[in-house]
Coordinates of C-alpha atoms and ligand atoms in Angstrom, one line a residue:
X144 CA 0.0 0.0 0.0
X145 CA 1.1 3.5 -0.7
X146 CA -0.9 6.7 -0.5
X147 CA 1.2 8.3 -3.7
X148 CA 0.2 5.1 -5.7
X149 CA -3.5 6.1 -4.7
X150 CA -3.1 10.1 -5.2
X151 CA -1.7 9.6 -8.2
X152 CA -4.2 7.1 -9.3
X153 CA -7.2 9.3 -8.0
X154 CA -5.2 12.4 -10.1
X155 CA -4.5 11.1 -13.2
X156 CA -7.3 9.5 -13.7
X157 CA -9.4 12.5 -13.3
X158 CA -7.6 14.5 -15.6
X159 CA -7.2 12.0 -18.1
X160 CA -11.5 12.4 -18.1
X161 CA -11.2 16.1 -17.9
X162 CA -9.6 16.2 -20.7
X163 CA -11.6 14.3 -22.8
X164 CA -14.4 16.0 -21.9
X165 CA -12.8 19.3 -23.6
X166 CA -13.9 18.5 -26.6
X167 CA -17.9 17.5 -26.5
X168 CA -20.2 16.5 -28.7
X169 CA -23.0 17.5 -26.2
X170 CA -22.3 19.0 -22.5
X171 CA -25.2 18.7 -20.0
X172 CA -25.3 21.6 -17.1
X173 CA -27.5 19.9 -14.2
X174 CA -27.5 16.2 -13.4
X175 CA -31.4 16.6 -12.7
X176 CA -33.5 13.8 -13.7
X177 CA -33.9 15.6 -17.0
X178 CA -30.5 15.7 -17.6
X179 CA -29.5 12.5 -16.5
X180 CA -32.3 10.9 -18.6
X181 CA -30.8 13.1 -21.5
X182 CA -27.5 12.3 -21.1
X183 CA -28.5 8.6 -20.5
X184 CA -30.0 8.2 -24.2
X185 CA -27.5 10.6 -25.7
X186 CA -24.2 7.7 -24.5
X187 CA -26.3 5.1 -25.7
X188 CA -26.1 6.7 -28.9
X189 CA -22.9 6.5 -29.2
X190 CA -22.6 10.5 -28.5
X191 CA -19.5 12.0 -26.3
X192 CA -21.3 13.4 -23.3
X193 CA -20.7 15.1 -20.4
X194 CA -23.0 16.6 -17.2
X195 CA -21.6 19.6 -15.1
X196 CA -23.3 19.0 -11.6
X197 CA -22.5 21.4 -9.2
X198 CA -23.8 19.8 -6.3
X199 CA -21.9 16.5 -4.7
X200 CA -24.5 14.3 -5.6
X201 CA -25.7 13.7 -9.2
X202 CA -29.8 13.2 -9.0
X203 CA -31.2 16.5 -8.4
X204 CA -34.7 17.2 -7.1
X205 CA -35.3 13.4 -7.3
X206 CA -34.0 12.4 -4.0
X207 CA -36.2 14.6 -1.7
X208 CA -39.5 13.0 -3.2
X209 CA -42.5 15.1 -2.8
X210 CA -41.6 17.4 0.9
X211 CA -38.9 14.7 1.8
X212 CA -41.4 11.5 1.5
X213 CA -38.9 9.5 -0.6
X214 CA -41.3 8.9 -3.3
X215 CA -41.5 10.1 -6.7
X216 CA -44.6 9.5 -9.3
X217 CA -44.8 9.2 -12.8
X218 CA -47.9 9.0 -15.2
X219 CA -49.0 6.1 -17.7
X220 CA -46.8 8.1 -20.6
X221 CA -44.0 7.5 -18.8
X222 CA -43.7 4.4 -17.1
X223 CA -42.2 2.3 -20.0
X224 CA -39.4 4.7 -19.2
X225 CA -39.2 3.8 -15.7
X226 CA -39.2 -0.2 -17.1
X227 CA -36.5 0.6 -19.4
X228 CA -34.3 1.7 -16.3
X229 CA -35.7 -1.2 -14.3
X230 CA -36.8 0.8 -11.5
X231 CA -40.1 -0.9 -9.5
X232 CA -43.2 1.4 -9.3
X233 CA -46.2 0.2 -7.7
X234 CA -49.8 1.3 -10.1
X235 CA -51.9 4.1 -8.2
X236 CA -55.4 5.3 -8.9
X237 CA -55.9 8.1 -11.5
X238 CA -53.3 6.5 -14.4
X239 CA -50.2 7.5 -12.1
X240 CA -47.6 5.1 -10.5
X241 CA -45.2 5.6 -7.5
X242 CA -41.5 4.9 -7.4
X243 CA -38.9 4.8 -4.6
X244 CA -36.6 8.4 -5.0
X245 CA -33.4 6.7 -3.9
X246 CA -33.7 3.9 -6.4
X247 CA -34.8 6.2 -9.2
X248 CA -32.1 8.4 -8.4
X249 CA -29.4 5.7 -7.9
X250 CA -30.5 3.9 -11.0
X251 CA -30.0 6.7 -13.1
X252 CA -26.4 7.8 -12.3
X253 CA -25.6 4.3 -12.4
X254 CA -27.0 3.7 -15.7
X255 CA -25.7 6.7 -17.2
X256 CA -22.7 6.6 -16.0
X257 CA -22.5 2.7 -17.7
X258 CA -24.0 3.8 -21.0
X259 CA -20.8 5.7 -21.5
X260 CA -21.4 9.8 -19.9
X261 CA -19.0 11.1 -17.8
X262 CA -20.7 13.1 -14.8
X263 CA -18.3 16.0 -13.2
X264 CA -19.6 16.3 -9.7
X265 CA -18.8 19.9 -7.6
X266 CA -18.4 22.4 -11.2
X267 CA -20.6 24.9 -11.5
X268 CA -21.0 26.4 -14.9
X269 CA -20.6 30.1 -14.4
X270 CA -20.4 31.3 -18.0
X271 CA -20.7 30.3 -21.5
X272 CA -18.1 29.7 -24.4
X273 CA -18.9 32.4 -27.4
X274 CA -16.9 32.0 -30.7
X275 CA -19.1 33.0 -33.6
X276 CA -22.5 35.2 -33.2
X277 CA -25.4 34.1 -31.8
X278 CA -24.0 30.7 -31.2
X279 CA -23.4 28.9 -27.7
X280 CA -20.2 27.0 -28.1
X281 CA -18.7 25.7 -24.6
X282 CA -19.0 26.1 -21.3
X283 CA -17.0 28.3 -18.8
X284 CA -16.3 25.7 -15.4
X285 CA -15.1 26.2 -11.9
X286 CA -15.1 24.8 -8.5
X287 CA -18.3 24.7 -6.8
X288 CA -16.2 25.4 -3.4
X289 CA -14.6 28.5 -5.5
X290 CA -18.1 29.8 -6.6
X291 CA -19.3 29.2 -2.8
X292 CA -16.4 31.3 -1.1
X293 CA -17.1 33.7 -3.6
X294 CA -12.9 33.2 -4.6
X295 CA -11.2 35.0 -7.1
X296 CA -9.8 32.1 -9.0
X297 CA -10.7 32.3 -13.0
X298 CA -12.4 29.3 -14.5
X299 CA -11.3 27.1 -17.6
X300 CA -13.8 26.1 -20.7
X301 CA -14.7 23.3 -22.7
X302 CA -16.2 23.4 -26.2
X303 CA -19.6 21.5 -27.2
X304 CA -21.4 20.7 -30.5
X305 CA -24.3 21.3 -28.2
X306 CA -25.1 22.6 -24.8
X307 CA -28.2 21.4 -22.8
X308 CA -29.6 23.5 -19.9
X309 CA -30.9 21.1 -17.3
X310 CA -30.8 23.3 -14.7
X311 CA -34.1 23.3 -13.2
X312 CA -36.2 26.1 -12.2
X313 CA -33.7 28.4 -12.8
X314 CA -32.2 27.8 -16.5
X315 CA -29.4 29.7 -15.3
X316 CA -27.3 28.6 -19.0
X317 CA -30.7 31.0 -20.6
X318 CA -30.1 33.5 -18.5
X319 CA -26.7 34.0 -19.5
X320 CA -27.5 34.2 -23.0
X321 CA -29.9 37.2 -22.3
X322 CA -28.2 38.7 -19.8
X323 CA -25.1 38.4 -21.0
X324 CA -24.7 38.2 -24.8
X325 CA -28.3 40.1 -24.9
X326 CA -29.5 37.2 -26.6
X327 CA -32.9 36.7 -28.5
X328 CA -34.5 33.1 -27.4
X329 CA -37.0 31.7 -29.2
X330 CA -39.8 32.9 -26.4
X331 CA -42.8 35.2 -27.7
X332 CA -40.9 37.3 -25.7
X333 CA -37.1 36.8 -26.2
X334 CA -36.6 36.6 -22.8
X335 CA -37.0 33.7 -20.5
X336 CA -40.8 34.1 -19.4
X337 CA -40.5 32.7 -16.1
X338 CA -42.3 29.6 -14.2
X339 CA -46.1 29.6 -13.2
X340 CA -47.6 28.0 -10.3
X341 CA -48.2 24.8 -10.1
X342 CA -50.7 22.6 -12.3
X343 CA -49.8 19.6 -12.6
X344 CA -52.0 18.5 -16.0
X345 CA -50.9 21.5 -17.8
X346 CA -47.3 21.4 -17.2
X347 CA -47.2 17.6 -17.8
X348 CA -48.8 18.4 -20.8
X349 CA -46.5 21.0 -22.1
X350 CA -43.1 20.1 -21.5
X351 CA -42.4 18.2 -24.2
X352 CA -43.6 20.9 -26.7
X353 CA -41.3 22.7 -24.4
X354 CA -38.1 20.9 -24.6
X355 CA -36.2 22.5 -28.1
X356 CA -33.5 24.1 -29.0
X357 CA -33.8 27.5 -27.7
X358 CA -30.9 29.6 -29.4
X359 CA -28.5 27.9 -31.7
X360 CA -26.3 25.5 -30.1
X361 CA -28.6 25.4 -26.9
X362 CA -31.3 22.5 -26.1
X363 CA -33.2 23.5 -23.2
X364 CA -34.8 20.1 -20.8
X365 CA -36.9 19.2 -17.9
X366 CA -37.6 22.5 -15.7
X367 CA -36.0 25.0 -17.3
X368 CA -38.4 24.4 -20.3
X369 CA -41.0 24.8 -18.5
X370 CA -39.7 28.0 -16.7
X371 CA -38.1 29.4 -20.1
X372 CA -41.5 29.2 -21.7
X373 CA -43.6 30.2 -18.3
X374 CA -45.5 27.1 -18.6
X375 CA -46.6 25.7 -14.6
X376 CA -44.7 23.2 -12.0
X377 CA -45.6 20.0 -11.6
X378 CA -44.2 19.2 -8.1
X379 CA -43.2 15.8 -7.1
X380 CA -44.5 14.2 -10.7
X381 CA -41.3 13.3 -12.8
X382 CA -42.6 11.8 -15.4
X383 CA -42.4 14.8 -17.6
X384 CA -38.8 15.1 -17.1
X385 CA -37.5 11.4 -18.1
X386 CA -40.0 12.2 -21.4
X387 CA -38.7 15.6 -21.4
X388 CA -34.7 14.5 -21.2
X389 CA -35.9 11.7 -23.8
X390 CA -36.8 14.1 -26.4
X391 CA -34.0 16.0 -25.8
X392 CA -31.4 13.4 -26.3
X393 CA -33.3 13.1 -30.2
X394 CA -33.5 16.8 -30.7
X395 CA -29.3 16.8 -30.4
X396 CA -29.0 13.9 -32.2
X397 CA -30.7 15.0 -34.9
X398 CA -29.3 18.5 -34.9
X399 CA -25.5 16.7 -34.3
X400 CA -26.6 14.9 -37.8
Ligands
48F179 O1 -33.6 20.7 -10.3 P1 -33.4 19.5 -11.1 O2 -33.8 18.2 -10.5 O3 -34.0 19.8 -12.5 P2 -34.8 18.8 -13.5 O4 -34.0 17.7 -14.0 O5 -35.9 18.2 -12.6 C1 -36.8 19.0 -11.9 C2 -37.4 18.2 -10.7 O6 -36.3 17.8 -9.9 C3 -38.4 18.9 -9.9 C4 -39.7 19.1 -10.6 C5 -40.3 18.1 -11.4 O7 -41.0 17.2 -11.2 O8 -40.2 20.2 -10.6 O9 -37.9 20.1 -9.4 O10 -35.4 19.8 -14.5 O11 -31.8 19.4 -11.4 C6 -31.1 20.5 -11.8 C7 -29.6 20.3 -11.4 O12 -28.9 21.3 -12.0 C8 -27.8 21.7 -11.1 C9 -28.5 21.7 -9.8 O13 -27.6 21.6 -8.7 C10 -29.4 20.4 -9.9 O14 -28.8 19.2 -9.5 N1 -27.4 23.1 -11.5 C11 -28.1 24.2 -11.6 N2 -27.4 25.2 -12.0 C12 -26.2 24.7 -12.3 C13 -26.2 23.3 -11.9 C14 -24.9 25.3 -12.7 N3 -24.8 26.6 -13.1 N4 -23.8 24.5 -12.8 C15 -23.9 23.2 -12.5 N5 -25.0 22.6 -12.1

């Protein structure tokens, strides 16, 4: 035994997957459900992937359940994706069936991570990669520990065919495209529009017709289509966003084609 052997394993490992990962055919911000799901179905097509998570633990909103009742539910329309990832879910009244969080969650990393995408835990993406006009290319990365501390320490960038914004509620990667390259998305507006309450039926409904590309090089998923386009929340119902991270993973493989 010798901790150098193990430093250096730990080390050169991780670079050696940092560095591939400079050059992407599709990088994922957000290791949501949405995201995973995309970047799930994007490896198994044989595209190089990558998901930026920020947090230490890949699986997003999925692992609190609905108020911290470990349990997630989907709707009929998406359960044959829950049987693809082999996750149990038990049939409730009203077309809707109930999963365990943790194994959902688990299940996905795992699977994701086996169909070939490489998930960076603790980076935060703070910026994105500009290098022709109204085009996102890359992604600007740094410590989640230096974006916590609020430390002076510049980031480093990785280029991608495609970017996908899982972020969530937020769709933080749209709001540095209008904020900060005053860009025009493909909103009535423009802008992003901005979340509505919740309703479950409407924003089930409406997040697929949600999930596009936004702005050239930019595929927005899960969440953050529904906030871009100020469609509702669902709460605890995830079935939209393994449909929604589904689609997604087409859209960029048809725009990579
Ligand atoms: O929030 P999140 O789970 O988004 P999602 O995949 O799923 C939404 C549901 O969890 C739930 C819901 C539906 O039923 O309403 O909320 O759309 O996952 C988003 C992930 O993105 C990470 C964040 O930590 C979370 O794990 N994230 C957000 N901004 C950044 C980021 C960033 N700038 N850099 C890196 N990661």
């Amino acid at each position: 035994m010798d901790e150098v052997i193990v430093s250096r394993a730990i080390t050169e490992s991780y670079i050696k997957d940092l560095l591939e990962a400079m050059e992407l055919d599709v990088a994922i911000v957000g290791a949501g459900p949405a995201g995973m799901t995309a970047a799930y179905y994007l490896a198994k097509g044989g595209i190089k992937t990558s998901i930026f998570e920020r947090k230490l633990s890949a699986g997003g909103g999925i692992w609190g359940g609905g108020m911290m009742f470990n349990k997630i539910v989907v709707q009929d329309a998406a359960k044959e994706i829950l049987d693809e990832f082999g996750v149990a879910s038990t049939a409730y009244e009203g077309g809707y069936y109930v999963a365990s969080a943790v194994e959902l969650a688990s299940t996905l990393c795992s699977l994701t991570i086996r169909a070939g995408a490489k998930v960076f835990n603790l980076i935060g993406i703070e910026d994105i990669v500009i290098r022709e006009a109204d085009k996102v290319s890359g992604l600007v990365l740094n410590w989640s520990p230096v974006l916590l501390a609020n430390l002076h320490v510049d980031p480093l960038a990785i280029r991608s065919r495609l970017v996908i914004d899982a972020t969530g509620h937020d769709c933080e990667i749209c709001h540095m495209v209008t904020r900060k390259m005053g860009g025009k998305l493909r909103t009535a507006t423009g802008d992003v529009i901005g979340e509505k309450p919740m309703w479950v039926e409407v924003a089930e409904s409406k997040i697929a017709e949600n999930t596009r590309e936004i702005y050239p090089g930019l595929i927005i998923v899960g969440m953050a289509a529904n906030a871009v386009f100020g469609s509702p929340r669902m709460g605890p119902v995830f079935g939209g966003m393994l449909l929604s991270g589904r689609k997604a993973a087409k859209l960029a493989m048809e725009l990579l084609r």
